[in-house]
Amino acid sequence: MPTLKLDIRTSTVGSPDLVTFFIKGSPLPTGVPASEFDGALCSTVLLRDKSQRTLIVGVGEKDKIEPDTLRRAAGAGVKHLLKVGGTEIALDLTEFAEYIGPAVEGAILASYKFEGFGKDASKNTRGVLARLQILVKEHELIRARVQARDAEIIATTANTIRDIGNLPGNMLTPAILAARALELANSRALTVKVWNERHLERDGFGGILAVGKGSVNPPRLIVIEYRGGVKRDAPIALVGKAVTFDTGGISIKPGAAMDEMKWDKMGGCAVLGILLASADLKLPLNLVGLIPSAENMPGPDAYRPGDIITTRDGKTIEVLNTDAEGRIILADAIAHARLTYKPSVILEYSTLTGSVVMALGHRRAGMFTSDLKLRDAFLAAGKATGELVWALPVDEEYKEGVQSEIATVKNIGPREGGACISASFVKTWAEETPFVHFDIAGTAWTTKPPAHLEGGATGFGMRLTLQALRAGLQV
Ligand code: BES
Ligand code: ZN
Ligand code: ZN
């Protein structure tokens, strides 16, 4: 990705395209007919005079404006201008000083597009955002610079993980993901350890090994540590499912839209992003990110229905469907987090079930926790970041769905309440540690992008969690 020059100023320099924001109901700017523009959120009208293009972007009604409004409007403006070849853009935020962070974030998120491979670049007329100017009033300059810089870190990291996320299964195997994590962490105050098959075997990670066995691309466990807090404080553990491709294994999936299962690694990508951005933001916290990664393939050596697996802490799983693989690799990683790091809380992200998509669609991710403080913190962080979540239950009773006659649990239960039953399955490995499971199956990627984004990986969960961490997550 090309580097962006970000300027916080009181007036434009050079001749950028200018974005101004328009509150619905205000008097229309001269030259804009009411029939063409009403100021609805993300609606746009482009004015050209000889020296400059000005894009007016609606933000809707004044009393409905919140951080995500400016994130979306700024993003929609930038996306529009890039499509007409813009490369230098100025956002006029003089009347929206409290939303500098979200607007910068929206602009940078909107500037990302997956490049693809082997396409004729000369046919690409879409501009690349080279310079972004943020216009504020003189007395806002200092605060604006801090907010813009943090937003730049967060959005740039989100784009990095979206770019990893959009790589197909043949280009992003567990070993390649581990190499990317090492490379990205090396330039930061992070330490990374990677378990290969031998290490996984030695340390009893029976779940990650079983799921990875059907593939010639062997599994990995990636562990990233960040120590920005008080030395003796227990870390917060972040666990993310990174199945680089999910065919379903022996319980193979139907063919339709199976390509989308390249995004079955997005929980792990979110965790990677949280660690990278936390280091860049220098958050005063201790964090440990655990990313179990495997490719779920059928093959002569693949794990099979009926198999019994022993996980990292000795609990056993009766496999009844090899397509319910995410929970198996998560079991190992959650147990390892609990046993090795004694964390104050475990936050876990996974594209775990089709069931949560049936329940919530693509607007909100499912959040499962019995800790009400954590629940409220993430509901608030969702509103602030636009990465919306909704609380679904994880009552003990849901575990009855995965009771096994011959193992600690079985890996599938009844279809009814599938997302809740799956949540109760993974929670088993957290034992008494406060735990939040995010089922991001409906939000990790988009095929119907909103006005400020492109289709593909969204990075969902990363900005949400950074917001909650920055607000001082209370456990
Ligand atoms: N990765 C899938 C879940 C998924 C489905 C994510 C659709 C995003 C969109 C997961 O590994 C899976 O296959 N889950 C099964 C579980 C079932 C076999 C109990 C599912 O939800 O159908
Ligand atoms: Zn699956
Ligand atoms: Zn999966």
Short mmCIF file of C-alpha atoms and ligand atoms in Angstrom, two decimals:
data_model
loop_
_atom_site.label_atom_id
_atom_site.label_comp_id
_atom_site.label_asym_id
_atom_site.label_seq_id
_atom_site.Cartn_x
_atom_site.Cartn_y
_atom_site.Cartn_z
CA MET A 1 0.00 0.00 0.00
CA PRO A 2 1.37 3.44 -0.91
CA THR A 3 2.08 5.74 2.00
CA LEU A 4 -0.35 8.51 2.69
CA LYS A 5 0.61 12.05 3.57
CA LEU A 6 -1.77 13.34 6.24
CA ASP A 7 -1.87 17.10 6.91
CA ILE A 8 -3.89 18.89 9.56
CA ARG A 9 -4.27 22.53 8.50
CA THR A 10 -6.48 25.61 8.67
CA SER A 11 -6.64 26.02 4.88
CA THR A 12 -5.83 23.94 1.82
CA VAL A 13 -2.44 23.84 0.19
CA GLY A 14 -1.96 22.98 -3.49
CA SER A 15 -5.14 22.16 -5.37
CA PRO A 16 -6.82 19.20 -3.70
CA ASP A 17 -10.38 18.11 -4.36
CA LEU A 18 -12.45 19.50 -1.50
CA VAL A 19 -15.09 17.61 0.48
CA THR A 20 -17.61 19.64 2.46
CA PHE A 21 -20.33 18.19 4.65
CA PHE A 22 -23.93 19.28 4.45
CA ILE A 23 -26.60 18.98 7.14
CA LYS A 24 -30.02 18.12 5.80
CA GLY A 25 -32.37 21.10 5.99
CA SER A 26 -29.64 23.77 5.73
CA PRO A 27 -29.86 26.21 2.83
CA LEU A 28 -28.54 24.55 -0.34
CA PRO A 29 -25.22 25.83 -1.70
CA THR A 30 -25.57 28.01 -4.79
CA GLY A 31 -25.80 26.05 -7.99
CA VAL A 32 -27.26 22.90 -6.41
CA PRO A 33 -30.88 22.24 -7.43
CA ALA A 34 -33.09 20.79 -4.66
CA SER A 35 -34.17 18.03 -7.05
CA GLU A 36 -30.60 16.72 -7.20
CA PHE A 37 -29.49 16.78 -3.60
CA ASP A 38 -31.34 16.60 -0.29
CA GLY A 39 -28.48 16.07 2.15
CA ALA A 40 -29.34 12.46 3.03
CA LEU A 41 -26.42 10.60 4.63
CA CYS A 42 -23.75 9.79 2.02
CA SER A 43 -25.63 11.45 -0.85
CA THR A 44 -23.24 13.50 -2.97
CA VAL A 45 -23.12 16.28 -5.50
CA LEU A 46 -19.95 17.27 -7.36
CA LEU A 47 -19.35 20.90 -8.27
CA ARG A 48 -16.59 21.79 -10.71
CA ASP A 49 -15.11 25.15 -11.38
CA LYS A 50 -11.91 25.81 -13.27
CA SER A 51 -9.46 25.44 -10.42
CA GLN A 52 -11.11 22.97 -8.06
CA ARG A 53 -13.62 20.22 -7.67
CA THR A 54 -15.85 20.39 -4.59
CA LEU A 55 -17.83 17.39 -3.47
CA ILE A 56 -20.72 18.09 -1.14
CA VAL A 57 -21.62 15.08 1.02
CA GLY A 58 -24.82 14.86 3.02
CA VAL A 59 -24.67 13.89 6.70
CA GLY A 60 -28.44 13.68 7.22
CA GLU A 61 -30.33 15.43 10.00
CA LYS A 62 -28.43 17.39 12.62
CA ASP A 63 -29.79 15.61 15.69
CA LYS A 64 -28.97 12.17 14.27
CA ILE A 65 -25.26 12.87 13.75
CA GLU A 66 -22.96 10.50 15.64
CA PRO A 67 -19.32 9.40 15.09
CA ASP A 68 -20.24 6.80 12.49
CA THR A 69 -22.13 9.44 10.49
CA LEU A 70 -18.93 11.35 9.77
CA ARG A 71 -16.98 8.12 9.27
CA ARG A 72 -19.44 7.09 6.55
CA ALA A 73 -19.81 10.52 4.99
CA ALA A 74 -16.05 11.16 4.82
CA GLY A 75 -15.56 7.69 3.41
CA ALA A 76 -18.30 8.09 0.81
CA GLY A 77 -16.75 11.41 -0.23
CA VAL A 78 -13.27 9.97 -0.60
CA LYS A 79 -14.50 6.89 -2.46
CA HIS A 80 -16.46 9.09 -4.88
CA LEU A 81 -13.45 11.34 -5.57
CA LEU A 82 -11.05 8.43 -6.03
CA LYS A 83 -13.44 6.98 -8.60
CA VAL A 84 -13.20 10.18 -10.62
CA GLY A 85 -9.41 10.09 -10.46
CA GLY A 86 -8.76 12.19 -7.34
CA THR A 87 -5.47 11.67 -5.46
CA GLU A 88 -5.25 14.72 -3.18
CA ILE A 89 -8.31 15.33 -1.03
CA ALA A 90 -9.14 17.90 1.64
CA LEU A 91 -11.94 17.35 4.17
CA ASP A 92 -13.48 20.52 5.55
CA LEU A 93 -14.14 19.65 9.20
CA THR A 94 -14.23 23.20 10.51
CA GLU A 95 -17.84 22.70 11.63
CA PHE A 96 -17.33 19.08 12.74
CA ALA A 97 -14.30 19.27 15.04
CA GLU A 98 -15.58 16.61 17.44
CA TYR A 99 -15.59 14.05 14.61
CA ILE A 100 -12.04 14.42 13.31
CA GLY A 101 -11.09 10.89 14.39
CA PRO A 102 -14.02 9.14 12.72
CA ALA A 103 -13.71 11.27 9.57
CA VAL A 104 -10.01 10.47 9.12
CA GLU A 105 -10.74 6.81 9.79
CA GLY A 106 -13.56 6.81 7.24
CA ALA A 107 -11.39 8.49 4.63
CA ILE A 108 -8.54 6.00 5.01
CA LEU A 109 -10.84 2.97 5.17
CA ALA A 110 -12.52 4.20 1.99
CA SER A 111 -9.18 4.52 0.20
CA TYR A 112 -8.58 0.75 0.38
CA LYS A 113 -9.28 -1.56 -2.51
CA PHE A 114 -7.88 -5.06 -2.96
CA GLU A 115 -5.54 -4.78 -5.93
CA GLY A 116 -5.95 -8.28 -7.28
CA PHE A 117 -3.34 -9.96 -9.49
CA GLY A 118 -2.41 -9.75 -13.13
CA LYS A 119 -5.03 -7.19 -14.03
CA ASP A 120 -4.05 -4.54 -16.56
CA ALA A 121 -3.14 -1.63 -14.29
CA SER A 122 -3.26 0.86 -17.18
CA LYS A 123 -7.03 0.33 -17.42
CA ASN A 124 -7.41 1.37 -13.79
CA THR A 125 -8.58 4.98 -13.63
CA ARG A 126 -9.29 4.91 -9.91
CA GLY A 127 -7.08 7.37 -8.02
CA VAL A 128 -4.80 6.38 -5.16
CA LEU A 129 -5.10 8.56 -2.07
CA ALA A 130 -1.67 10.21 -1.82
CA ARG A 131 -2.44 13.22 0.33
CA LEU A 132 -5.26 13.90 2.78
CA GLN A 133 -5.70 17.38 4.21
CA ILE A 134 -7.92 17.91 7.23
CA LEU A 135 -9.17 21.45 7.63
CA VAL A 136 -9.93 22.66 11.15
CA LYS A 137 -10.05 25.96 13.02
CA GLU A 138 -6.81 27.34 14.42
CA HIS A 139 -7.60 26.54 18.09
CA GLU A 140 -8.43 22.91 17.22
CA LEU A 141 -5.10 22.17 15.53
CA ILE A 142 -3.30 20.48 18.42
CA ARG A 143 -6.16 18.23 19.48
CA ALA A 144 -6.94 17.46 15.85
CA ARG A 145 -3.39 16.28 15.17
CA VAL A 146 -3.52 13.76 18.02
CA GLN A 147 -6.93 12.46 17.02
CA ALA A 148 -6.02 12.25 13.35
CA ARG A 149 -2.80 10.40 14.09
CA ASP A 150 -4.56 7.75 16.21
CA ALA A 151 -7.28 7.38 13.59
CA GLU A 152 -4.62 7.00 10.91
CA ILE A 153 -2.97 4.19 12.86
CA ILE A 154 -6.26 2.38 13.38
CA ALA A 155 -7.53 2.72 9.80
CA THR A 156 -4.18 1.89 8.21
CA THR A 157 -3.92 -1.25 10.32
CA ALA A 158 -7.49 -2.16 9.40
CA ASN A 159 -6.51 -1.87 5.73
CA THR A 160 -3.45 -4.06 6.33
CA ILE A 161 -5.55 -6.88 7.76
CA ARG A 162 -8.20 -6.44 5.07
CA ASP A 163 -5.44 -6.89 2.51
CA ILE A 164 -4.20 -10.09 4.19
CA GLY A 165 -7.80 -11.23 4.57
CA ASN A 166 -8.58 -10.80 0.88
CA LEU A 167 -5.78 -13.14 -0.21
CA PRO A 168 -7.12 -16.46 -1.48
CA GLY A 169 -6.37 -19.81 0.14
CA ASN A 170 -3.55 -20.69 -2.26
CA MET A 171 -1.74 -17.45 -1.45
CA LEU A 172 -2.32 -17.35 2.27
CA THR A 173 -1.65 -20.64 4.06
CA PRO A 174 -1.16 -20.94 7.84
CA ALA A 175 2.64 -20.77 7.39
CA ILE A 176 2.36 -17.67 5.21
CA LEU A 177 0.05 -16.01 7.75
CA ALA A 178 2.62 -16.76 10.46
CA ALA A 179 5.40 -15.27 8.31
CA ARG A 180 3.32 -12.14 7.68
CA ALA A 181 2.60 -11.79 11.42
CA LEU A 182 6.33 -12.12 12.19
CA GLU A 183 7.24 -9.57 9.56
CA LEU A 184 4.61 -7.05 10.75
CA ALA A 185 5.39 -7.54 14.43
CA ASN A 186 9.16 -7.30 14.01
CA SER A 187 9.13 -3.58 13.34
CA ARG A 188 7.06 -3.01 16.48
CA ALA A 189 7.27 -3.58 20.25
CA LEU A 190 5.80 -7.06 19.89
CA THR A 191 7.15 -10.56 20.37
CA VAL A 192 5.90 -13.41 18.23
CA LYS A 193 6.18 -17.15 18.76
CA VAL A 194 5.05 -19.62 16.11
CA TRP A 195 4.30 -23.29 16.80
CA ASN A 196 4.85 -25.57 13.81
CA GLU A 197 3.51 -29.17 13.60
CA ARG A 198 6.33 -30.58 15.74
CA HIS A 199 5.80 -27.98 18.47
CA LEU A 200 2.04 -28.47 18.33
CA GLU A 201 2.52 -32.22 18.76
CA ARG A 202 5.01 -31.77 21.61
CA ASP A 203 2.68 -29.42 23.52
CA GLY A 204 -0.56 -31.35 23.06
CA PHE A 205 -2.47 -29.16 20.62
CA GLY A 206 -4.57 -32.06 19.37
CA GLY A 207 -7.34 -29.82 18.00
CA ILE A 208 -5.21 -27.63 15.73
CA LEU A 209 -3.32 -30.72 14.49
CA ALA A 210 -6.51 -32.69 13.75
CA VAL A 211 -8.12 -29.90 11.73
CA GLY A 212 -4.90 -29.23 9.82
CA LYS A 213 -4.15 -32.86 8.99
CA GLY A 214 -6.11 -33.07 5.74
CA SER A 215 -4.07 -30.32 4.12
CA VAL A 216 -0.58 -30.32 2.66
CA ASN A 217 -0.31 -26.81 4.13
CA PRO A 218 0.41 -27.60 7.78
CA PRO A 219 -1.23 -25.75 10.70
CA ARG A 220 0.34 -23.13 12.95
CA LEU A 221 -0.32 -21.43 16.27
CA ILE A 222 0.76 -17.80 16.24
CA VAL A 223 1.17 -16.09 19.63
CA ILE A 224 1.87 -12.35 19.79
CA GLU A 225 2.68 -10.58 23.04
CA TYR A 226 2.43 -6.88 23.77
CA ARG A 227 3.55 -5.53 27.13
CA GLY A 228 2.61 -1.87 27.39
CA GLY A 229 1.15 -2.08 30.89
CA VAL A 230 2.29 -2.63 34.46
CA LYS A 231 4.58 -5.65 34.54
CA ARG A 232 2.69 -7.73 37.10
CA ASP A 233 -0.78 -7.06 35.59
CA ALA A 234 -2.46 -10.07 34.00
CA PRO A 235 -2.82 -9.63 30.24
CA ILE A 236 -6.01 -9.53 28.25
CA ALA A 237 -6.02 -12.53 25.89
CA LEU A 238 -7.36 -12.20 22.35
CA VAL A 239 -8.03 -15.38 20.41
CA GLY A 240 -8.94 -15.44 16.70
CA LYS A 241 -9.92 -18.27 14.36
CA ALA A 242 -7.74 -18.30 11.25
CA VAL A 243 -8.93 -21.12 9.00
CA THR A 244 -7.19 -20.08 5.79
CA PHE A 245 -9.71 -22.06 3.77
CA ASP A 246 -12.70 -24.05 4.99
CA THR A 247 -13.87 -26.72 2.57
CA GLY A 248 -15.69 -28.45 5.42
CA GLY A 249 -13.18 -31.33 5.27
CA ILE A 250 -14.62 -34.86 4.98
CA SER A 251 -18.05 -33.37 5.85
CA ILE A 252 -17.52 -31.31 2.70
CA LYS A 253 -19.50 -28.14 2.03
CA PRO A 254 -21.76 -27.64 -1.00
CA GLY A 255 -20.04 -25.85 -3.88
CA ALA A 256 -22.08 -22.64 -4.02
CA ALA A 257 -20.10 -19.64 -2.76
CA MET A 258 -17.48 -21.90 -1.21
CA ASP A 259 -14.84 -19.40 -2.37
CA GLU A 260 -16.08 -17.12 0.42
CA MET A 261 -14.50 -19.52 2.90
CA LYS A 262 -11.16 -17.84 2.19
CA TRP A 263 -12.48 -15.28 4.69
CA ASP A 264 -12.74 -17.93 7.42
CA LYS A 265 -9.46 -16.50 8.76
CA MET A 266 -10.84 -13.07 9.62
CA GLY A 267 -11.08 -13.63 13.38
CA GLY A 268 -7.33 -14.27 13.42
CA CYS A 269 -6.71 -11.25 11.19
CA ALA A 270 -8.71 -9.06 13.62
CA VAL A 271 -6.54 -10.26 16.50
CA LEU A 272 -3.37 -9.56 14.51
CA GLY A 273 -4.65 -6.05 13.79
CA ILE A 274 -5.52 -5.39 17.45
CA LEU A 275 -1.95 -6.28 18.49
CA LEU A 276 -0.30 -4.24 15.72
CA ALA A 277 -2.39 -1.13 16.39
CA SER A 278 -2.06 -1.43 20.19
CA ALA A 279 1.72 -1.34 19.80
CA ASP A 280 1.58 1.65 17.44
CA LEU A 281 -0.86 3.48 19.74
CA LYS A 282 1.32 2.53 22.74
CA LEU A 283 -1.72 1.47 24.76
CA PRO A 284 -0.91 1.12 28.49
CA LEU A 285 -1.99 -2.53 28.59
CA ASN A 286 -0.65 -6.06 28.49
CA LEU A 287 -2.11 -8.11 25.68
CA VAL A 288 -1.55 -11.56 24.25
CA GLY A 289 -2.98 -12.54 20.89
CA LEU A 290 -3.39 -16.22 19.99
CA ILE A 291 -4.14 -17.16 16.40
CA PRO A 292 -4.70 -20.86 15.70
CA SER A 293 -4.46 -21.37 11.96
CA ALA A 294 -5.24 -24.39 9.79
CA GLU A 295 -6.60 -25.25 6.37
CA ASN A 296 -9.66 -27.51 6.57
CA MET A 297 -9.35 -29.97 3.67
CA PRO A 298 -10.50 -33.50 2.86
CA GLY A 299 -7.66 -35.90 2.07
CA PRO A 300 -6.21 -39.33 2.89
CA ASP A 301 -4.90 -38.08 6.22
CA ALA A 302 -7.83 -35.83 7.11
CA TYR A 303 -9.60 -36.11 10.47
CA ARG A 304 -12.98 -37.80 10.22
CA PRO A 305 -16.42 -37.91 11.83
CA GLY A 306 -16.23 -40.17 14.87
CA ASP A 307 -12.66 -39.21 15.77
CA ILE A 308 -11.94 -38.28 19.36
CA ILE A 309 -9.43 -35.48 19.88
CA THR A 310 -7.56 -34.51 23.03
CA THR A 311 -7.06 -30.74 23.34
CA ARG A 312 -4.33 -28.70 25.03
CA ASP A 313 -5.84 -28.96 28.56
CA GLY A 314 -6.87 -32.63 28.32
CA LYS A 315 -10.54 -32.06 27.51
CA THR A 316 -11.74 -34.29 24.68
CA ILE A 317 -13.91 -33.66 21.64
CA GLU A 318 -16.00 -36.20 19.76
CA VAL A 319 -15.96 -35.05 16.13
CA LEU A 320 -19.34 -35.55 14.49
CA ASN A 321 -18.91 -33.06 11.66
CA THR A 322 -15.52 -31.97 10.33
CA ASP A 323 -17.05 -28.70 9.12
CA ALA A 324 -17.47 -27.54 12.73
CA GLU A 325 -13.69 -27.08 12.82
CA GLY A 326 -13.35 -23.53 14.14
CA ARG A 327 -14.41 -24.46 17.66
CA ILE A 328 -11.84 -27.29 17.68
CA ILE A 329 -8.83 -25.06 16.96
CA LEU A 330 -10.23 -22.39 19.29
CA ALA A 331 -10.49 -24.94 22.12
CA ASP A 332 -6.71 -25.48 21.99
CA ALA A 333 -5.91 -21.77 21.79
CA ILE A 334 -8.30 -20.75 24.58
CA ALA A 335 -6.94 -23.49 26.84
CA HIS A 336 -3.38 -22.35 26.09
CA ALA A 337 -4.30 -18.72 26.87
CA ARG A 338 -5.85 -19.75 30.18
CA LEU A 339 -3.09 -22.12 31.29
CA THR A 340 -0.06 -20.11 30.16
CA TYR A 341 -1.09 -16.49 30.65
CA LYS A 342 -3.79 -16.56 33.39
CA PRO A 343 -5.47 -13.62 31.61
CA SER A 344 -7.98 -11.27 33.27
CA VAL A 345 -10.34 -11.84 30.34
CA ILE A 346 -10.42 -13.82 27.11
CA LEU A 347 -11.90 -12.14 24.01
CA GLU A 348 -12.42 -14.49 21.08
CA TYR A 349 -13.32 -13.72 17.45
CA SER A 350 -14.47 -16.26 14.89
CA THR A 351 -16.48 -16.76 11.73
CA LEU A 352 -18.01 -19.63 13.65
CA THR A 353 -21.55 -20.34 12.49
CA GLY A 354 -23.99 -19.89 9.64
CA SER A 355 -26.56 -19.82 12.41
CA VAL A 356 -25.54 -16.35 13.63
CA VAL A 357 -26.03 -15.04 10.08
CA MET A 358 -29.58 -16.42 10.14
CA ALA A 359 -30.18 -14.65 13.48
CA LEU A 360 -28.56 -11.26 12.90
CA GLY A 361 -27.82 -10.95 9.17
CA HIS A 362 -24.86 -8.83 8.15
CA ARG A 363 -25.50 -5.72 10.22
CA ARG A 364 -24.36 -6.90 13.65
CA ALA A 365 -22.05 -9.59 14.98
CA GLY A 366 -23.23 -11.91 17.73
CA MET A 367 -21.66 -11.26 21.13
CA PHE A 368 -21.84 -13.95 23.76
CA THR A 369 -20.84 -13.27 27.36
CA SER A 370 -22.24 -13.70 30.82
CA ASP A 371 -20.32 -10.63 32.05
CA LEU A 372 -22.65 -7.63 31.94
CA LYS A 373 -19.89 -5.02 32.24
CA LEU A 374 -18.07 -6.47 29.25
CA ARG A 375 -21.32 -6.67 27.33
CA ASP A 376 -22.09 -2.98 27.92
CA ALA A 377 -18.53 -1.92 27.08
CA PHE A 378 -18.72 -3.63 23.69
CA LEU A 379 -22.24 -2.38 22.95
CA ALA A 380 -20.90 1.17 23.49
CA ALA A 381 -17.73 0.50 21.48
CA GLY A 382 -19.92 -0.85 18.67
CA LYS A 383 -21.92 2.35 18.53
CA ALA A 384 -18.76 4.46 18.51
CA THR A 385 -17.02 2.50 15.76
CA GLY A 386 -19.94 1.37 13.63
CA GLU A 387 -18.83 -2.24 14.21
CA LEU A 388 -22.14 -3.18 15.75
CA VAL A 389 -22.70 -6.18 17.99
CA TRP A 390 -25.74 -7.61 19.71
CA ALA A 391 -25.80 -9.70 22.85
CA LEU A 392 -27.03 -13.27 22.48
CA PRO A 393 -27.25 -15.77 25.34
CA VAL A 394 -24.71 -18.34 26.56
CA ASP A 395 -26.69 -19.92 29.40
CA GLU A 396 -25.19 -23.12 30.83
CA GLU A 397 -28.21 -24.97 29.45
CA TYR A 398 -26.99 -24.51 25.88
CA LYS A 399 -24.16 -26.91 26.70
CA GLU A 400 -26.66 -29.75 26.86
CA GLY A 401 -26.69 -29.48 23.06
CA VAL A 402 -23.06 -30.70 22.84
CA GLN A 403 -23.13 -33.34 25.61
CA SER A 404 -21.27 -36.45 24.42
CA GLU A 405 -21.51 -40.02 25.70
CA ILE A 406 -17.82 -40.68 25.12
CA ALA A 407 -15.95 -37.33 25.33
CA THR A 408 -16.05 -34.03 27.23
CA VAL A 409 -18.21 -32.60 24.41
CA LYS A 410 -19.19 -33.36 20.82
CA ASN A 411 -18.59 -30.74 18.14
CA ILE A 412 -22.14 -30.35 16.85
CA GLY A 413 -25.56 -30.14 18.46
CA PRO A 414 -29.12 -29.45 17.30
CA ARG A 415 -29.57 -26.86 14.52
CA GLU A 416 -31.95 -24.81 16.65
CA GLY A 417 -29.98 -22.23 18.62
CA GLY A 418 -26.81 -23.27 16.78
CA ALA A 419 -24.91 -20.01 17.40
CA CYS A 420 -25.63 -20.16 21.16
CA ILE A 421 -24.71 -23.83 21.41
CA SER A 422 -21.44 -23.18 19.56
CA ALA A 423 -20.71 -20.28 21.92
CA SER A 424 -21.24 -22.54 24.92
CA PHE A 425 -18.87 -25.08 23.31
CA VAL A 426 -15.96 -22.63 23.05
CA LYS A 427 -16.70 -21.14 26.48
CA THR A 428 -16.02 -24.59 27.99
CA TRP A 429 -12.27 -24.03 27.47
CA ALA A 430 -12.29 -20.62 29.19
CA GLU A 431 -13.57 -22.27 32.39
CA GLU A 432 -13.92 -19.54 35.06
CA THR A 433 -12.01 -16.83 33.14
CA PRO A 434 -14.31 -13.96 32.06
CA PHE A 435 -15.01 -14.63 28.41
CA VAL A 436 -16.54 -12.93 25.38
CA HIS A 437 -17.12 -14.78 22.11
CA PHE A 438 -17.79 -12.73 18.97
CA ASP A 439 -19.35 -14.69 16.12
CA ILE A 440 -18.38 -12.54 13.12
CA ALA A 441 -19.60 -14.94 10.40
CA GLY A 442 -22.04 -12.32 9.07
CA THR A 443 -19.79 -9.26 9.35
CA ALA A 444 -16.22 -10.39 8.51
CA TRP A 445 -16.67 -9.66 4.82
CA THR A 446 -19.22 -7.92 2.64
CA THR A 447 -20.52 -8.58 -0.84
CA LYS A 448 -22.90 -5.56 -0.67
CA PRO A 449 -20.61 -2.80 0.54
CA PRO A 450 -22.00 0.44 1.97
CA ALA A 451 -21.17 3.78 0.26
CA HIS A 452 -17.88 4.20 2.15
CA LEU A 453 -16.33 0.75 1.64
CA GLU A 454 -15.37 -1.73 -1.06
CA GLY A 455 -16.54 -5.35 -1.03
CA GLY A 456 -14.37 -8.01 0.64
CA ALA A 457 -12.82 -8.36 4.07
CA THR A 458 -14.02 -5.72 6.55
CA GLY A 459 -11.57 -6.29 9.41
CA PHE A 460 -14.60 -6.42 11.74
CA GLY A 461 -13.74 -6.67 15.42
CA MET A 462 -10.44 -4.81 15.29
CA ARG A 463 -11.72 -1.24 15.53
CA LEU A 464 -14.47 -2.38 17.94
CA THR A 465 -11.96 -3.89 20.34
CA LEU A 466 -9.42 -1.06 20.14
CA GLN A 467 -12.23 1.33 21.06
CA ALA A 468 -13.22 -0.81 24.06
CA LEU A 469 -9.57 -1.13 25.15
CA ARG A 470 -8.94 2.60 24.78
CA ALA A 471 -12.07 3.36 26.80
CA GLY A 472 -10.58 1.24 29.62
CA LEU A 473 -12.22 -2.15 29.54
CA GLN A 474 -13.29 -3.04 33.12
CA VAL A 475 -13.31 -6.68 34.07
N1 BES B 1 -16.77 -21.23 8.77
C1 BES B 1 -18.02 -21.86 8.96
C2 BES B 1 -19.10 -20.92 9.42
C3 BES B 1 -19.58 -19.90 8.41
C4 BES B 1 -20.63 -20.19 7.57
C5 BES B 1 -19.02 -18.65 8.38
C6 BES B 1 -21.08 -19.24 6.68
C7 BES B 1 -19.47 -17.70 7.49
C8 BES B 1 -20.52 -18.00 6.65
C9 BES B 1 -17.89 -22.93 10.04
O1 BES B 1 -16.69 -23.58 10.13
C10 BES B 1 -18.94 -23.95 9.72
O2 BES B 1 -18.83 -24.58 8.73
N2 BES B 1 -19.94 -24.05 10.59
C11 BES B 1 -21.02 -24.95 10.39
C12 BES B 1 -21.22 -25.71 11.66
C13 BES B 1 -22.14 -26.89 11.53
C14 BES B 1 -21.47 -27.99 10.76
C15 BES B 1 -22.50 -27.37 12.91
C16 BES B 1 -22.27 -24.14 10.05
O3 BES B 1 -22.48 -23.09 10.67
O4 BES B 1 -23.01 -24.54 9.17
ZN ZN B 2 -16.52 -25.24 8.80
ZN ZN B 3 -15.00 -22.46 9.43
#
